[in-house]
Coordinates of C-alpha atoms and ligand atoms in Angstrom, one line a residue:
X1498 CA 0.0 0.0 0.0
X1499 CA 2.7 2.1 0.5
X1500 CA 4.3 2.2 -2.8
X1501 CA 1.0 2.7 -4.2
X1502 CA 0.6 5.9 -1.5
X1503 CA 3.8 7.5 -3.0
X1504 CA 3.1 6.2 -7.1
X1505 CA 0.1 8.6 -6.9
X1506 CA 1.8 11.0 -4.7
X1507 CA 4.6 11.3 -7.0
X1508 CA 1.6 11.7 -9.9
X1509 CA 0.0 14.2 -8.3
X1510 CA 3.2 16.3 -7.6
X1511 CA 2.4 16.0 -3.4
X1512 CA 6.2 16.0 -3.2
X1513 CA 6.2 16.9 1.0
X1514 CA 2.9 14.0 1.2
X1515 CA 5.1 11.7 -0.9
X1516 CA 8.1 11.7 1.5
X1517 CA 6.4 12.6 4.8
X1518 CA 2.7 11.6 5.2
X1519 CA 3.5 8.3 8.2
X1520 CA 5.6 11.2 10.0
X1521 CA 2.0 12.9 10.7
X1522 CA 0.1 12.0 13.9
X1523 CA -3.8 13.2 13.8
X1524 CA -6.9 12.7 15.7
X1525 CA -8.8 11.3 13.0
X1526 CA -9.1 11.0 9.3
X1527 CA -10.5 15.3 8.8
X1528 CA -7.4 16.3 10.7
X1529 CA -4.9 13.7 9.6
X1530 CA -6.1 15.2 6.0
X1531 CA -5.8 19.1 7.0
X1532 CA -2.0 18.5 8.2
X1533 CA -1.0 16.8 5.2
X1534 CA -2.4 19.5 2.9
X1535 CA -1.2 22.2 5.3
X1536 CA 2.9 20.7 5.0
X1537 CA 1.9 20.5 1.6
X1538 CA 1.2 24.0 1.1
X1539 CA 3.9 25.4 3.1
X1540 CA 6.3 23.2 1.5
X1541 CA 5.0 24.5 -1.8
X1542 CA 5.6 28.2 -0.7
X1543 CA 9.1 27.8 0.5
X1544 CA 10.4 25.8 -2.2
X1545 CA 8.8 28.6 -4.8
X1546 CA 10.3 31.1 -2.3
X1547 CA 13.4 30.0 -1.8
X1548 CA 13.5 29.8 -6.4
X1549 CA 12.6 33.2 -6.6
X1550 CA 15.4 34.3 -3.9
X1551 CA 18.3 32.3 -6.1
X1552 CA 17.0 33.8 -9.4
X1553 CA 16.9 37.3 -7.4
X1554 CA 20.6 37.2 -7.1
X1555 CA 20.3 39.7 -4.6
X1556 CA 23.7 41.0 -2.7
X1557 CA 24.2 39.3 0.7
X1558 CA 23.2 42.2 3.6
X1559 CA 23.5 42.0 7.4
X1560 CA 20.8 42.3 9.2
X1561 CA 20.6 45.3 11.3
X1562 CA 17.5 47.5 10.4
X1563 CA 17.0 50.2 7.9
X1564 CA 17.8 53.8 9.4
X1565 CA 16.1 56.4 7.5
X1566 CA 17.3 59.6 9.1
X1567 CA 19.0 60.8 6.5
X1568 CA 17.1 59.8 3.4
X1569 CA 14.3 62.2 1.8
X1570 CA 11.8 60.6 0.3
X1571 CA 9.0 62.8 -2.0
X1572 CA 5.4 63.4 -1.4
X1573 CA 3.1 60.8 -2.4
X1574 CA 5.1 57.5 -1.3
X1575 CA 5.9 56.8 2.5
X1576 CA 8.9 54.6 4.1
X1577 CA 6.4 51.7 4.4
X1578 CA 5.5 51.8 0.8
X1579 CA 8.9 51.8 -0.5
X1580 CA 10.2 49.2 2.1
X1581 CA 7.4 46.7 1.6
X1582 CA 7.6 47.2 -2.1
X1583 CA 4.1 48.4 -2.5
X1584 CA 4.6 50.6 -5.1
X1585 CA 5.8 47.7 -7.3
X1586 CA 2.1 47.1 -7.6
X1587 CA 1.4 50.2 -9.6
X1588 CA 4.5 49.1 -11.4
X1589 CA 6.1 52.3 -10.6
X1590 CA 10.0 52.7 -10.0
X1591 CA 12.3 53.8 -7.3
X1592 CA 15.6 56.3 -8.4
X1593 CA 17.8 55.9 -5.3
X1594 CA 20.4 58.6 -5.5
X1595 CA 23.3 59.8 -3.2
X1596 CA 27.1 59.5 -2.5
X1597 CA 28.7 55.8 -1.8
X1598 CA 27.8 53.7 1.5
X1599 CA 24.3 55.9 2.6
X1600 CA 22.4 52.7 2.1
X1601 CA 21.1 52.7 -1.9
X1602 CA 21.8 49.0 -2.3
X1603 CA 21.0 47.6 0.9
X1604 CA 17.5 49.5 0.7
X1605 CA 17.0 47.9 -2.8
X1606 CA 17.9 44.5 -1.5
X1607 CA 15.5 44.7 1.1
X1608 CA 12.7 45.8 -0.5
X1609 CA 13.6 42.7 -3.3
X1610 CA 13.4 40.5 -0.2
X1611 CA 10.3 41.8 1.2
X1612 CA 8.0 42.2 -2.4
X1613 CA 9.3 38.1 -2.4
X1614 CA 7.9 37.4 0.9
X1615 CA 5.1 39.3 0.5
X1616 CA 3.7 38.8 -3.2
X1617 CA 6.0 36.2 -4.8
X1618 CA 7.9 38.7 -7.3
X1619 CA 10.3 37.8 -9.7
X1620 CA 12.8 39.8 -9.8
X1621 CA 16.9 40.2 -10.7
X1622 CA 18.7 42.4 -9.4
X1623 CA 21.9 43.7 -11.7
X1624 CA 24.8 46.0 -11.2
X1625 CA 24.5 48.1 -14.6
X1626 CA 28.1 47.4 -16.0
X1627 CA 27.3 43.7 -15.1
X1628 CA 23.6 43.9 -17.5
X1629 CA 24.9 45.8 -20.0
X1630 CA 28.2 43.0 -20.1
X1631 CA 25.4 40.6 -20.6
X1632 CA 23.3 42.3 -23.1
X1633 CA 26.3 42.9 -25.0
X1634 CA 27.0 39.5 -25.0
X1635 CA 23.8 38.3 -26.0
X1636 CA 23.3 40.2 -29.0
X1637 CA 27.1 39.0 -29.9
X1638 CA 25.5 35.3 -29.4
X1639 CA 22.2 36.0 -31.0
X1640 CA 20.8 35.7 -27.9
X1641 CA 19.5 39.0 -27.2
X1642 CA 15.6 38.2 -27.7
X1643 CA 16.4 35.2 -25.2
X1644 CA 17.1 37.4 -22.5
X1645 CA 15.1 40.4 -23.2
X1646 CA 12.1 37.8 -22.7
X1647 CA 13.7 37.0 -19.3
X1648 CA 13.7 40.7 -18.4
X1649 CA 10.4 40.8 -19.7
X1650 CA 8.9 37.9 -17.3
X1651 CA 10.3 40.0 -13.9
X1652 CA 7.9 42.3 -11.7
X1653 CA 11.0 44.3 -10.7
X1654 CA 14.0 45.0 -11.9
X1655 CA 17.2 46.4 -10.1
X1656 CA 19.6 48.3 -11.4
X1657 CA 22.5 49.2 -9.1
X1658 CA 25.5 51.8 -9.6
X1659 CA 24.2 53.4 -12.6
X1660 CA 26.7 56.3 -13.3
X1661 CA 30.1 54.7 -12.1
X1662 CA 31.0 53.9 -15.8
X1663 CA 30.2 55.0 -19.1
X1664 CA 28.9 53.1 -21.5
X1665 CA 29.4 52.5 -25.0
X1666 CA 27.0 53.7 -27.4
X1667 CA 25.8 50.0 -28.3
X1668 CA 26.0 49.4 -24.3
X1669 CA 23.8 52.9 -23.9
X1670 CA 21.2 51.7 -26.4
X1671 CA 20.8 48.2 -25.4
X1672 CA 20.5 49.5 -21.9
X1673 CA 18.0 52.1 -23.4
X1674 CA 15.7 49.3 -25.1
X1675 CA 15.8 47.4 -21.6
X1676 CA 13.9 50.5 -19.9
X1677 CA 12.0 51.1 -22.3
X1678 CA 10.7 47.5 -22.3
X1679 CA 10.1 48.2 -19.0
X1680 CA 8.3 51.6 -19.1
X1681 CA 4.5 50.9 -17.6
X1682 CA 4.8 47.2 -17.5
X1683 CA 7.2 46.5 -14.1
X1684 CA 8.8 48.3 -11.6
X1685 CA 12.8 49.3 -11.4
X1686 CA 15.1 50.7 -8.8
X1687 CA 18.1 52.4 -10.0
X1688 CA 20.8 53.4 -7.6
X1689 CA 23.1 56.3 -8.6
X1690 CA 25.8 58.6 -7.4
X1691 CA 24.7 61.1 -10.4
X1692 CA 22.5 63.6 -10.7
X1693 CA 19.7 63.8 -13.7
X1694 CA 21.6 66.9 -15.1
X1695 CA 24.8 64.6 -15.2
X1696 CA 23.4 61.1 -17.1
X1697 CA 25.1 62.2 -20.1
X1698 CA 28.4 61.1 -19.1
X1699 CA 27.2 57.4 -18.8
X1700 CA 25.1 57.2 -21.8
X1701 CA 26.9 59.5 -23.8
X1702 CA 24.4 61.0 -26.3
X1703 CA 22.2 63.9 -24.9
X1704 CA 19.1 62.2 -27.2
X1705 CA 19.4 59.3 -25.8
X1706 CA 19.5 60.2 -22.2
X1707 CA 16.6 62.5 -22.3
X1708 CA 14.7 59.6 -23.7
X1709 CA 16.0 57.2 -20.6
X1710 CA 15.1 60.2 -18.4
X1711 CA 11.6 60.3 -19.7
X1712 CA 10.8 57.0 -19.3
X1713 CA 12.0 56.3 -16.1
X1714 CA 10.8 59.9 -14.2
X1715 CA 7.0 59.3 -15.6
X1716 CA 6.2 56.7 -12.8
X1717 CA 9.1 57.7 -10.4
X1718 CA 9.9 58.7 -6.9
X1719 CA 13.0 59.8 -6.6
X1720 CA 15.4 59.0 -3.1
X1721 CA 18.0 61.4 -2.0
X1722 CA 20.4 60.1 0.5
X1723 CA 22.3 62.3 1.9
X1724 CA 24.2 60.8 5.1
X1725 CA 27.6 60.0 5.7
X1726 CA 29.2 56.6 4.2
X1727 CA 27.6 53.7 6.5
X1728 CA 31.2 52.1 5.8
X1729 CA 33.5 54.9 6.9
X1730 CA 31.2 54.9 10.0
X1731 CA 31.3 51.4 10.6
X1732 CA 35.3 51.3 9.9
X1733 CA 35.7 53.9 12.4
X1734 CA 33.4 52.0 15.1
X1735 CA 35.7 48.8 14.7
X1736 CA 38.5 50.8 15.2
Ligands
ADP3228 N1 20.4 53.6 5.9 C1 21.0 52.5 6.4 N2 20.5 51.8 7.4 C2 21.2 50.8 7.9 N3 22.4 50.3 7.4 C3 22.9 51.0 6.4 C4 22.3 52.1 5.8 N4 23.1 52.6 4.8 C5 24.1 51.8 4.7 N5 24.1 50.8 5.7 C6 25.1 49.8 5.9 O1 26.2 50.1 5.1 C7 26.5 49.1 4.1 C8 26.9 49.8 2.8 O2 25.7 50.5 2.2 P1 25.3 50.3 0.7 O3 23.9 50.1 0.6 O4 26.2 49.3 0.1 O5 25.7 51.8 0.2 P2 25.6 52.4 -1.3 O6 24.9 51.4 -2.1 O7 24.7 53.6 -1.1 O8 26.9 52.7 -1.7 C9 25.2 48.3 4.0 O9 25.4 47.0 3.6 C10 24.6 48.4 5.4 O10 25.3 47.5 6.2
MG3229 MG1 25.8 50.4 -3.8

């Protein structure tokens, strides 16, 4: 009977039932049922999590919580909004921008963590030199549809360190036909030490940036961080 258990356990896909069901002790049959579809379900939900958290690719953090003294967020989005990743629902996008170590890409990791707990998001998060590496590469391969489809499937997109390096113009313009995919259909956080006024000097051609510009500011809320480096602070506490 057993074997027969698992055969249509296994066809069913009731992989935790499958391996666990004589571990469960119930009162009776109702109860004995509830558990297993309970274990199921969790199991289900951690398993689909815990996928969604390795295609992330999300930078490892420490866990001490967000300090927001020093960031100013605009009217018409709140710190529990952005930090639940809320606004990822009206697919609108975060521009995180300030000077190095005040906290841009461990607020955008959180909030990738937290829009997974909380509504099962897909999502990848990329430095900029490392996507536009890729895209690059792609279109070299003949693979550039392949993963502009990928890009395509994802409720949130992260773009981190936008402005460290310029690009090269096919760089900049496969870069430009990734946001615009984006525009209105998902969310994206961009991280930068640069200023609107300065976006030339990573895409290179003042067309081109004003189109980026336009896209992205349409459904944006724009971050400013303006505290002291989190690092240099931290260095100086472990002195
Ligand atoms: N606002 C903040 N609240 C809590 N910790 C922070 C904050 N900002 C920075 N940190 C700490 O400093 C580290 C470096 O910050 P990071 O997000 O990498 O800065 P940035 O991306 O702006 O250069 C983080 O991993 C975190 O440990
Ligand atoms: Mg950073």
């Amino acid at each position: 009977m057993n074997e027969q258990i698992e055969a249509y356990a296994k066809r069913l896909k009731l992989s935790w039932i499958r391996e666990n069901y004589h571990t469960v002790e119930a009162e009776g049959q109702q109860e004995y049922l509830l558990k297993l579809f309970e274990r199921e379900v969790e199991n289900r939900e951690e398993r689909k999590t815990n996928l969604l958290l390795k295609q992330a690719q999300l930078p490892k953090t420490g866990n001490q919580p967000f300090q927001w003294e020093h960031i100013q967020i605009p009217q018409g989005i709140d710190r529990t909004t952005v930090l639940n990743g809320d606004f990822t629902n009206e697919k609108e996008n975060l521009i995180l921008y300030g000077g190095v170590g005040t906290g841009k890409t461990y607020l955008a990791t959180l909030v990738s963590l937290n829009a997974i707990h909380r509504f099962g998001s897909q999502i990848k998060f990329y430095t900029v030199a490392s996507l536009v590496n890729k895209l690059i590469d792609a279109n070299k391969q003949g693979t550039l549809s392949k993963l502009m489809k990928q890009i395509e499937k994802l409720d949130l997109l992260v773009l981190d360190e936008l402005g460290y390096i310029p690009l090269h113009k096919e760089g900049a313009e496969l870069l430009f036909q990734v946001i615009s995919m984006c525009y209105e259909n998902k969310s994206i956080i961009i991280t930068t030490n640069l200023q609107f006024g300065q976006w030339n000097h990573v895409f290179g051609d003042p067309i081109l940036t004003e189109a980026v510009i336009d896209r992205l500011i349409h459904h944006s809320h724009l971050l400013l961080f303006t505290g002291d480096s989190f690092r240099y602070k931290e260095s100086l506490l472990h002195e």
